[in-house]
Amino acid sequence: MRNVLILLVAITCLLPAAAFAENGSVLPPAPEQIVTLPELSFEPSSLSAENFMAADVIAEQMSGKVSRNSPVLIASMVQLNDLRHSSMLGRLVMQQISSRISQFGYKVLETRLKKKYSIIPKEGEFILSRDVSELMKKEYNAQVVLVGSYVPTPYRVYVSIRLLRIADGVVMAAHEYTLKSRREFAVLLREDKDEQRDLWAMFNKRPNAYATQGKSAKARKGVQLSSPDLIRPQADGDIEMTNFPVLNAPANASELKR
């Protein structure tokens, strides 16, 4: 009886294998793995991806707090150590963040306020003056403004973004993240400077050229001063200076009064 039971079990196990063999396969095919991934139009390690992820964090905090019927103002991102200056990187980061926030259905409006109507920095923080708050509410009908600051270092850039409520300056959303240094940062981190810093170029822009005996003379157009040659040390240790005027000492003390 026991042998009969063992035989029946063996036959039961062999029947499915024989059926699969007739179909040309021994084992059933593995089911296809279903993986749902977001469609990205950029590289996952790109600058846009990092800023988009930061915008996603802000948008998640905005849900239920900020109305989609009122505009969200976007201010320029500035350096933390000097809140009066920005750079191409600051504008690019805020532009990408605002683009991503608009995809969540919020009305995004980039503000170009005059200097007297601006977000004023105080002790490393952003505060909204009363005039600015009234202007934003009346002219833009806005409820919040997105501000940001960054700190560049040789290896990474520390970024801070905050969503402020215009009525009282309360922080509605905030996020801190870092950007890895890239080659293009050398160009993007250049500050906006209106004045040329080259000393000789600034000297050439002077309105008048002054002559001897206290008389001034108009500078001729097209005349440019060349900067002096570099001071080159010689092999014996002496210093050679070229393209410098030679000054003669006065013969006596009376000439000093002239």
PDB file of C-alpha atoms in Angstrom:
ATOM      1  CA  MET A   1       0.000   0.000   0.000  1.00  0.00           C
ATOM      2  CA  ARG A   2       2.833   2.321   0.856  1.00  0.00           C
ATOM      3  CA  ASN A   3       4.540   1.665  -2.482  1.00  0.00           C
ATOM      4  CA  VAL A   4       1.313   2.503  -4.299  1.00  0.00           C
ATOM      5  CA  LEU A   5       1.077   5.887  -2.574  1.00  0.00           C
ATOM      6  CA  ILE A   6       4.667   6.742  -3.459  1.00  0.00           C
ATOM      7  CA  LEU A   7       3.990   5.811  -7.086  1.00  0.00           C
ATOM      8  CA  LEU A   8       0.884   8.027  -7.232  1.00  0.00           C
ATOM      9  CA  VAL A   9       2.809  11.007  -5.818  1.00  0.00           C
ATOM     10  CA  ALA A  10       5.605  10.542  -8.359  1.00  0.00           C
ATOM     11  CA  ILE A  11       3.119  10.383 -11.244  1.00  0.00           C
ATOM     12  CA  THR A  12       1.391  13.540  -9.982  1.00  0.00           C
ATOM     13  CA  CYS A  13       4.706  15.438  -9.948  1.00  0.00           C
ATOM     14  CA  LEU A  14       5.713  14.247 -13.410  1.00  0.00           C
ATOM     15  CA  LEU A  15       2.456  15.164 -15.176  1.00  0.00           C
ATOM     16  CA  PRO A  16       3.020  19.012 -15.130  1.00  0.00           C
ATOM     17  CA  ALA A  17       6.617  18.559 -16.300  1.00  0.00           C
ATOM     18  CA  ALA A  18       5.440  16.416 -19.213  1.00  0.00           C
ATOM     19  CA  ALA A  19       2.875  19.036 -20.165  1.00  0.00           C
ATOM     20  CA  PHE A  20       5.515  21.799 -20.167  1.00  0.00           C
ATOM     21  CA  ALA A  21       7.824  19.577 -22.226  1.00  0.00           C
ATOM     22  CA  GLU A  22       5.149  19.245 -24.914  1.00  0.00           C
ATOM     23  CA  ASN A  23       4.964  23.045 -25.160  1.00  0.00           C
ATOM     24  CA  GLY A  24       8.723  23.286 -25.636  1.00  0.00           C
ATOM     25  CA  SER A  25       9.528  24.731 -22.175  1.00  0.00           C
ATOM     26  CA  VAL A  26      10.370  23.126 -18.898  1.00  0.00           C
ATOM     27  CA  LEU A  27       9.434  25.992 -16.544  1.00  0.00           C
ATOM     28  CA  PRO A  28       6.824  28.733 -16.949  1.00  0.00           C
ATOM     29  CA  PRO A  29       8.212  32.125 -17.994  1.00  0.00           C
ATOM     30  CA  ALA A  30       8.858  34.622 -15.198  1.00  0.00           C
ATOM     31  CA  PRO A  31       6.328  37.448 -14.978  1.00  0.00           C
ATOM     32  CA  GLU A  32       7.401  40.825 -16.287  1.00  0.00           C
ATOM     33  CA  GLN A  33       8.487  43.282 -13.623  1.00  0.00           C
ATOM     34  CA  ILE A  34       6.389  46.424 -13.654  1.00  0.00           C
ATOM     35  CA  VAL A  35       8.428  49.492 -12.673  1.00  0.00           C
ATOM     36  CA  THR A  36       6.915  52.969 -12.767  1.00  0.00           C
ATOM     37  CA  LEU A  37       9.498  55.727 -13.142  1.00  0.00           C
ATOM     38  CA  PRO A  38       8.899  59.436 -13.753  1.00  0.00           C
ATOM     39  CA  GLU A  39       9.746  60.629 -17.215  1.00  0.00           C
ATOM     40  CA  LEU A  40      12.702  62.981 -16.921  1.00  0.00           C
ATOM     41  CA  SER A  41      13.796  65.209 -19.770  1.00  0.00           C
ATOM     42  CA  PHE A  42      17.156  65.891 -18.091  1.00  0.00           C
ATOM     43  CA  GLU A  43      20.024  63.901 -16.642  1.00  0.00           C
ATOM     44  CA  PRO A  44      19.420  62.788 -13.028  1.00  0.00           C
ATOM     45  CA  SER A  45      22.719  64.335 -11.940  1.00  0.00           C
ATOM     46  CA  SER A  46      22.182  67.667 -13.693  1.00  0.00           C
ATOM     47  CA  LEU A  47      21.794  71.035 -12.027  1.00  0.00           C
ATOM     48  CA  SER A  48      18.174  71.202 -13.149  1.00  0.00           C
ATOM     49  CA  ALA A  49      17.343  67.927 -11.410  1.00  0.00           C
ATOM     50  CA  GLU A  50      18.740  69.117  -8.077  1.00  0.00           C
ATOM     51  CA  ASN A  51      16.806  72.384  -8.252  1.00  0.00           C
ATOM     52  CA  PHE A  52      13.646  70.580  -9.378  1.00  0.00           C
ATOM     53  CA  MET A  53      13.854  68.274  -6.369  1.00  0.00           C
ATOM     54  CA  ALA A  54      14.222  71.315  -4.111  1.00  0.00           C
ATOM     55  CA  ALA A  55      11.143  72.847  -5.738  1.00  0.00           C
ATOM     56  CA  ASP A  56       9.232  69.615  -5.108  1.00  0.00           C
ATOM     57  CA  VAL A  57       9.995  69.910  -1.386  1.00  0.00           C
ATOM     58  CA  ILE A  58       8.733  73.511  -1.334  1.00  0.00           C
ATOM     59  CA  ALA A  59       5.609  72.617  -3.334  1.00  0.00           C
ATOM     60  CA  GLU A  60       4.789  69.801  -0.924  1.00  0.00           C
ATOM     61  CA  GLN A  61       4.955  72.224   2.008  1.00  0.00           C
ATOM     62  CA  MET A  62       2.814  74.733   0.098  1.00  0.00           C
ATOM     63  CA  SER A  63      -0.006  72.234  -0.336  1.00  0.00           C
ATOM     64  CA  GLY A  64      -3.001  73.317   1.733  1.00  0.00           C
ATOM     65  CA  LYS A  65      -1.299  76.540   2.853  1.00  0.00           C
ATOM     66  CA  VAL A  66      -1.014  78.598  -0.331  1.00  0.00           C
ATOM     67  CA  SER A  67      -3.883  79.272  -2.710  1.00  0.00           C
ATOM     68  CA  ARG A  68      -3.328  78.554  -6.383  1.00  0.00           C
ATOM     69  CA  ASN A  69      -5.455  81.575  -7.301  1.00  0.00           C
ATOM     70  CA  SER A  70      -2.960  84.113  -5.903  1.00  0.00           C
ATOM     71  CA  PRO A  71       0.434  84.730  -7.559  1.00  0.00           C
ATOM     72  CA  VAL A  72       3.674  83.520  -6.009  1.00  0.00           C
ATOM     73  CA  LEU A  73       6.368  86.179  -6.393  1.00  0.00           C
ATOM     74  CA  ILE A  74       9.906  85.032  -7.168  1.00  0.00           C
ATOM     75  CA  ALA A  75      12.801  87.209  -5.992  1.00  0.00           C
ATOM     76  CA  SER A  76      16.427  86.958  -7.105  1.00  0.00           C
ATOM     77  CA  MET A  77      18.717  84.694  -5.106  1.00  0.00           C
ATOM     78  CA  VAL A  78      21.573  86.574  -3.449  1.00  0.00           C
ATOM     79  CA  GLN A  79      24.831  85.820  -1.687  1.00  0.00           C
ATOM     80  CA  LEU A  80      24.485  85.331   2.051  1.00  0.00           C
ATOM     81  CA  ASN A  81      27.560  87.390   2.906  1.00  0.00           C
ATOM     82  CA  ASP A  82      26.410  90.283   0.707  1.00  0.00           C
ATOM     83  CA  LEU A  83      22.651  90.321   0.202  1.00  0.00           C
ATOM     84  CA  ARG A  84      22.870  93.199  -2.277  1.00  0.00           C
ATOM     85  CA  HIS A  85      24.604  91.162  -4.982  1.00  0.00           C
ATOM     86  CA  SER A  86      23.487  88.217  -7.065  1.00  0.00           C
ATOM     87  CA  SER A  87      24.966  86.211  -9.928  1.00  0.00           C
ATOM     88  CA  MET A  88      23.921  84.179 -12.931  1.00  0.00           C
ATOM     89  CA  LEU A  89      23.824  81.106 -10.707  1.00  0.00           C
ATOM     90  CA  GLY A  90      21.384  82.771  -8.311  1.00  0.00           C
ATOM     91  CA  ARG A  91      19.063  83.796 -11.124  1.00  0.00           C
ATOM     92  CA  LEU A  92      19.312  80.393 -12.800  1.00  0.00           C
ATOM     93  CA  VAL A  93      18.475  78.494  -9.603  1.00  0.00           C
ATOM     94  CA  MET A  94      15.408  80.634  -8.882  1.00  0.00           C
ATOM     95  CA  GLN A  95      14.289  80.399 -12.512  1.00  0.00           C
ATOM     96  CA  GLN A  96      14.410  76.599 -12.445  1.00  0.00           C
ATOM     97  CA  ILE A  97      12.669  76.419  -9.060  1.00  0.00           C
ATOM     98  CA  SER A  98       9.911  78.778 -10.192  1.00  0.00           C
ATOM     99  CA  SER A  99       9.416  76.794 -13.404  1.00  0.00           C
ATOM    100  CA  ARG A 100       8.959  73.618 -11.405  1.00  0.00           C
ATOM    101  CA  ILE A 101       6.545  75.242  -8.923  1.00  0.00           C
ATOM    102  CA  SER A 102       4.416  76.488 -11.820  1.00  0.00           C
ATOM    103  CA  GLN A 103       4.003  72.866 -12.956  1.00  0.00           C
ATOM    104  CA  PHE A 104       2.093  72.215  -9.714  1.00  0.00           C
ATOM    105  CA  GLY A 105      -0.575  74.707 -10.779  1.00  0.00           C
ATOM    106  CA  TYR A 106       0.659  77.793  -8.912  1.00  0.00           C
ATOM    107  CA  LYS A 107       0.718  81.198 -10.580  1.00  0.00           C
ATOM    108  CA  VAL A 108       4.366  82.227 -10.619  1.00  0.00           C
ATOM    109  CA  LEU A 109       5.356  85.847 -11.166  1.00  0.00           C
ATOM    110  CA  GLU A 110       8.942  87.081 -11.255  1.00  0.00           C
ATOM    111  CA  THR A 111       9.182  90.454  -9.584  1.00  0.00           C
ATOM    112  CA  ARG A 112      11.358  93.319 -10.787  1.00  0.00           C
ATOM    113  CA  LEU A 113      10.950  95.827  -7.988  1.00  0.00           C
ATOM    114  CA  LYS A 114      12.668  99.190  -7.798  1.00  0.00           C
ATOM    115  CA  LYS A 115      15.391  99.743  -5.223  1.00  0.00           C
ATOM    116  CA  LYS A 116      13.104 101.696  -2.907  1.00  0.00           C
ATOM    117  CA  TYR A 117      10.566  98.875  -3.062  1.00  0.00           C
ATOM    118  CA  SER A 118      12.660  95.821  -2.396  1.00  0.00           C
ATOM    119  CA  ILE A 119      13.126  93.028   0.074  1.00  0.00           C
ATOM    120  CA  ILE A 120      15.583  94.415   2.588  1.00  0.00           C
ATOM    121  CA  PRO A 121      18.170  92.227   4.317  1.00  0.00           C
ATOM    122  CA  LYS A 122      18.793  92.466   8.037  1.00  0.00           C
ATOM    123  CA  GLU A 123      21.332  90.454  10.006  1.00  0.00           C
ATOM    124  CA  GLY A 124      21.559  87.733   7.384  1.00  0.00           C
ATOM    125  CA  GLU A 125      17.778  87.350   7.122  1.00  0.00           C
ATOM    126  CA  PHE A 126      15.148  88.673   4.749  1.00  0.00           C
ATOM    127  CA  ILE A 127      12.417  90.909   6.073  1.00  0.00           C
ATOM    128  CA  LEU A 128       9.614  92.666   4.230  1.00  0.00           C
ATOM    129  CA  SER A 129       9.114  96.353   4.822  1.00  0.00           C
ATOM    130  CA  ARG A 130       5.608  97.752   5.124  1.00  0.00           C
ATOM    131  CA  ASP A 131       5.890  99.538   1.780  1.00  0.00           C
ATOM    132  CA  VAL A 132       6.983  96.352   0.052  1.00  0.00           C
ATOM    133  CA  SER A 133       4.138  94.357   1.571  1.00  0.00           C
ATOM    134  CA  GLU A 134       1.538  96.893   0.477  1.00  0.00           C
ATOM    135  CA  LEU A 135       3.018  97.106  -3.021  1.00  0.00           C
ATOM    136  CA  MET A 136       3.041  93.339  -3.478  1.00  0.00           C
ATOM    137  CA  LYS A 137      -0.527  92.972  -2.257  1.00  0.00           C
ATOM    138  CA  LYS A 138      -1.959  95.881  -4.251  1.00  0.00           C
ATOM    139  CA  GLU A 139      -0.091  95.700  -7.553  1.00  0.00           C
ATOM    140  CA  TYR A 140       0.505  91.952  -7.749  1.00  0.00           C
ATOM    141  CA  ASN A 141      -2.310  90.642  -5.523  1.00  0.00           C
ATOM    142  CA  ALA A 142       0.275  88.210  -4.151  1.00  0.00           C
ATOM    143  CA  GLN A 143       0.246  86.354  -0.867  1.00  0.00           C
ATOM    144  CA  VAL A 144       3.740  84.840  -0.714  1.00  0.00           C
ATOM    145  CA  VAL A 145       7.212  85.545  -2.083  1.00  0.00           C
ATOM    146  CA  LEU A 146      10.012  83.038  -2.639  1.00  0.00           C
ATOM    147  CA  VAL A 147      13.450  84.285  -1.569  1.00  0.00           C
ATOM    148  CA  GLY A 148      16.799  82.536  -1.516  1.00  0.00           C
ATOM    149  CA  SER A 149      20.465  82.876  -0.648  1.00  0.00           C
ATOM    150  CA  TYR A 150      23.592  80.865  -1.361  1.00  0.00           C
ATOM    151  CA  VAL A 151      27.127  80.441  -0.013  1.00  0.00           C
ATOM    152  CA  PRO A 152      29.780  79.374  -2.563  1.00  0.00           C
ATOM    153  CA  THR A 153      32.746  77.254  -1.424  1.00  0.00           C
ATOM    154  CA  PRO A 154      35.510  75.534  -3.425  1.00  0.00           C
ATOM    155  CA  TYR A 155      33.720  72.169  -3.316  1.00  0.00           C
ATOM    156  CA  ARG A 156      29.989  72.937  -3.145  1.00  0.00           C
ATOM    157  CA  VAL A 157      27.396  75.704  -2.993  1.00  0.00           C
ATOM    158  CA  TYR A 158      25.050  75.840  -0.010  1.00  0.00           C
ATOM    159  CA  VAL A 159      21.575  76.979  -1.027  1.00  0.00           C
ATOM    160  CA  SER A 160      18.704  78.149   1.183  1.00  0.00           C
ATOM    161  CA  ILE A 161      15.215  78.926  -0.134  1.00  0.00           C
ATOM    162  CA  ARG A 162      12.243  80.180   1.852  1.00  0.00           C
ATOM    163  CA  LEU A 163       8.656  81.053   1.103  1.00  0.00           C
ATOM    164  CA  LEU A 164       7.563  84.122   3.079  1.00  0.00           C
ATOM    165  CA  ARG A 165       4.003  85.232   3.704  1.00  0.00           C
ATOM    166  CA  ILE A 166       3.775  88.837   2.569  1.00  0.00           C
ATOM    167  CA  ALA A 167       1.292  89.915   5.233  1.00  0.00           C
ATOM    168  CA  ASP A 168       3.584  89.257   8.209  1.00  0.00           C
ATOM    169  CA  GLY A 169       6.817  87.693   6.897  1.00  0.00           C
ATOM    170  CA  VAL A 170       6.079  84.262   8.379  1.00  0.00           C
ATOM    171  CA  VAL A 171       8.042  81.405   6.773  1.00  0.00           C
ATOM    172  CA  MET A 172       5.502  79.156   5.036  1.00  0.00           C
ATOM    173  CA  ALA A 173       8.036  76.729   3.551  1.00  0.00           C
ATOM    174  CA  ALA A 174      11.808  76.273   3.674  1.00  0.00           C
ATOM    175  CA  HIS A 175      14.473  73.983   2.285  1.00  0.00           C
ATOM    176  CA  GLU A 176      18.276  73.741   2.537  1.00  0.00           C
ATOM    177  CA  TYR A 177      20.394  71.796   0.066  1.00  0.00           C
ATOM    178  CA  THR A 178      23.815  71.761  -1.574  1.00  0.00           C
ATOM    179  CA  LEU A 179      24.995  71.872  -5.172  1.00  0.00           C
ATOM    180  CA  LYS A 180      28.192  70.100  -6.157  1.00  0.00           C
ATOM    181  CA  SER A 181      30.779  72.359  -7.734  1.00  0.00           C
ATOM    182  CA  ARG A 182      30.843  72.142 -11.507  1.00  0.00           C
ATOM    183  CA  ARG A 183      33.032  73.640 -14.185  1.00  0.00           C
ATOM    184  CA  GLU A 184      30.336  76.057 -15.275  1.00  0.00           C
ATOM    185  CA  PHE A 185      30.158  77.510 -11.757  1.00  0.00           C
ATOM    186  CA  ALA A 186      33.291  79.533 -12.527  1.00  0.00           C
ATOM    187  CA  VAL A 187      31.167  81.537 -14.960  1.00  0.00           C
ATOM    188  CA  LEU A 188      27.817  81.334 -13.177  1.00  0.00           C
ATOM    189  CA  LEU A 189      29.209  82.578  -9.859  1.00  0.00           C
ATOM    190  CA  ARG A 190      30.582  85.815 -11.273  1.00  0.00           C
ATOM    191  CA  GLU A 191      28.993  88.669  -9.391  1.00  0.00           C
ATOM    192  CA  ASP A 192      27.100  91.408 -11.173  1.00  0.00           C
ATOM    193  CA  LYS A 193      29.481  94.356 -11.166  1.00  0.00           C
ATOM    194  CA  ASP A 194      28.704  97.571 -12.995  1.00  0.00           C
ATOM    195  CA  GLU A 195      32.163  99.066 -12.468  1.00  0.00           C
ATOM    196  CA  GLN A 196      35.355  97.849 -14.044  1.00  0.00           C
ATOM    197  CA  ARG A 197      37.878  96.871 -11.400  1.00  0.00           C
ATOM    198  CA  ASP A 198      41.026  97.317 -13.479  1.00  0.00           C
ATOM    199  CA  LEU A 199      42.991 100.216 -11.981  1.00  0.00           C
ATOM    200  CA  TRP A 200      44.480 101.529 -15.194  1.00  0.00           C
ATOM    201  CA  ALA A 201      41.204 101.228 -17.084  1.00  0.00           C
ATOM    202  CA  MET A 202      39.514 103.297 -14.374  1.00  0.00           C
ATOM    203  CA  PHE A 203      42.373 105.817 -14.489  1.00  0.00           C
ATOM    204  CA  ASN A 204      41.912 106.280 -18.225  1.00  0.00           C
ATOM    205  CA  LYS A 205      38.261 107.247 -17.644  1.00  0.00           C
ATOM    206  CA  ARG A 206      39.205 110.382 -15.704  1.00  0.00           C
ATOM    207  CA  PRO A 207      37.621 113.536 -17.203  1.00  0.00           C
ATOM    208  CA  ASN A 208      40.670 115.834 -17.101  1.00  0.00           C
ATOM    209  CA  ALA A 209      44.434 115.496 -17.330  1.00  0.00           C
ATOM    210  CA  TYR A 210      46.316 117.934 -15.094  1.00  0.00           C
ATOM    211  CA  ALA A 211      49.419 119.752 -16.321  1.00  0.00           C
ATOM    212  CA  THR A 212      52.140 121.527 -14.348  1.00  0.00           C
ATOM    213  CA  GLN A 213      51.758 124.918 -12.606  1.00  0.00           C
ATOM    214  CA  GLY A 214      48.221 124.075 -11.528  1.00  0.00           C
ATOM    215  CA  LYS A 215      46.744 124.439 -15.019  1.00  0.00           C
ATOM    216  CA  SER A 216      44.405 121.748 -16.225  1.00  0.00           C
ATOM    217  CA  ALA A 217      44.235 120.522 -19.785  1.00  0.00           C
ATOM    218  CA  LYS A 218      41.562 118.518 -21.529  1.00  0.00           C
ATOM    219  CA  ALA A 219      42.513 114.946 -22.283  1.00  0.00           C
ATOM    220  CA  ARG A 220      42.701 114.252 -25.980  1.00  0.00           C
ATOM    221  CA  LYS A 221      40.341 111.669 -27.394  1.00  0.00           C
ATOM    222  CA  GLY A 222      41.878 108.348 -28.266  1.00  0.00           C
ATOM    223  CA  VAL A 223      44.886 108.815 -26.002  1.00  0.00           C
ATOM    224  CA  GLN A 224      45.302 105.919 -23.599  1.00  0.00           C
ATOM    225  CA  LEU A 225      47.898 105.480 -20.889  1.00  0.00           C
ATOM    226  CA  SER A 226      49.820 102.242 -20.948  1.00  0.00           C
ATOM    227  CA  SER A 227      50.415 100.489 -17.672  1.00  0.00           C
ATOM    228  CA  PRO A 228      54.059 100.326 -16.508  1.00  0.00           C
ATOM    229  CA  ASP A 229      56.085  97.243 -17.168  1.00  0.00           C
ATOM    230  CA  LEU A 230      56.472  94.672 -14.455  1.00  0.00           C
ATOM    231  CA  ILE A 231      59.376  94.873 -12.013  1.00  0.00           C
ATOM    232  CA  ARG A 232      61.702  92.050 -12.955  1.00  0.00           C
ATOM    233  CA  PRO A 233      64.470  90.928 -10.559  1.00  0.00           C
ATOM    234  CA  GLN A 234      67.833  90.369 -12.196  1.00  0.00           C
ATOM    235  CA  ALA A 235      70.093  87.409 -11.602  1.00  0.00           C
ATOM    236  CA  ASP A 236      72.494  89.340  -9.333  1.00  0.00           C
ATOM    237  CA  GLY A 237      69.667  90.416  -7.027  1.00  0.00           C
ATOM    238  CA  ASP A 238      69.286  94.001  -8.298  1.00  0.00           C
ATOM    239  CA  ILE A 239      65.830  95.190  -9.344  1.00  0.00           C
ATOM    240  CA  GLU A 240      65.295  96.573 -12.807  1.00  0.00           C
ATOM    241  CA  MET A 241      62.397  98.964 -13.346  1.00  0.00           C
ATOM    242  CA  THR A 242      61.423  99.933 -16.881  1.00  0.00           C
ATOM    243  CA  ASN A 243      59.031 102.503 -18.296  1.00  0.00           C
ATOM    244  CA  PHE A 244      59.165 104.586 -15.114  1.00  0.00           C
ATOM    245  CA  PRO A 245      59.967 108.327 -15.186  1.00  0.00           C
ATOM    246  CA  VAL A 246      63.271 109.419 -13.663  1.00  0.00           C
ATOM    247  CA  LEU A 247      62.828 112.009 -10.895  1.00  0.00           C
ATOM    248  CA  ASN A 248      65.714 114.424 -10.245  1.00  0.00           C
ATOM    249  CA  ALA A 249      66.295 115.690  -6.717  1.00  0.00           C
ATOM    250  CA  PRO A 250      66.002 119.513  -6.260  1.00  0.00           C
ATOM    251  CA  ALA A 251      69.241 121.468  -6.165  1.00  0.00           C
ATOM    252  CA  ASN A 252      68.337 123.283  -2.962  1.00  0.00           C
ATOM    253  CA  ALA A 253      65.523 123.718  -0.513  1.00  0.00           C
ATOM    254  CA  SER A 254      64.206 126.850  -2.250  1.00  0.00           C
ATOM    255  CA  GLU A 255      63.085 124.769  -5.215  1.00  0.00           C
ATOM    256  CA  LEU A 256      60.806 122.757  -2.954  1.00  0.00           C
ATOM    257  CA  LYS A 257      58.629 125.862  -2.421  1.00  0.00           C
ATOM    258  CA  ARG A 258      58.031 126.356  -6.111  1.00  0.00           C
TER     259      ARG A 258
END
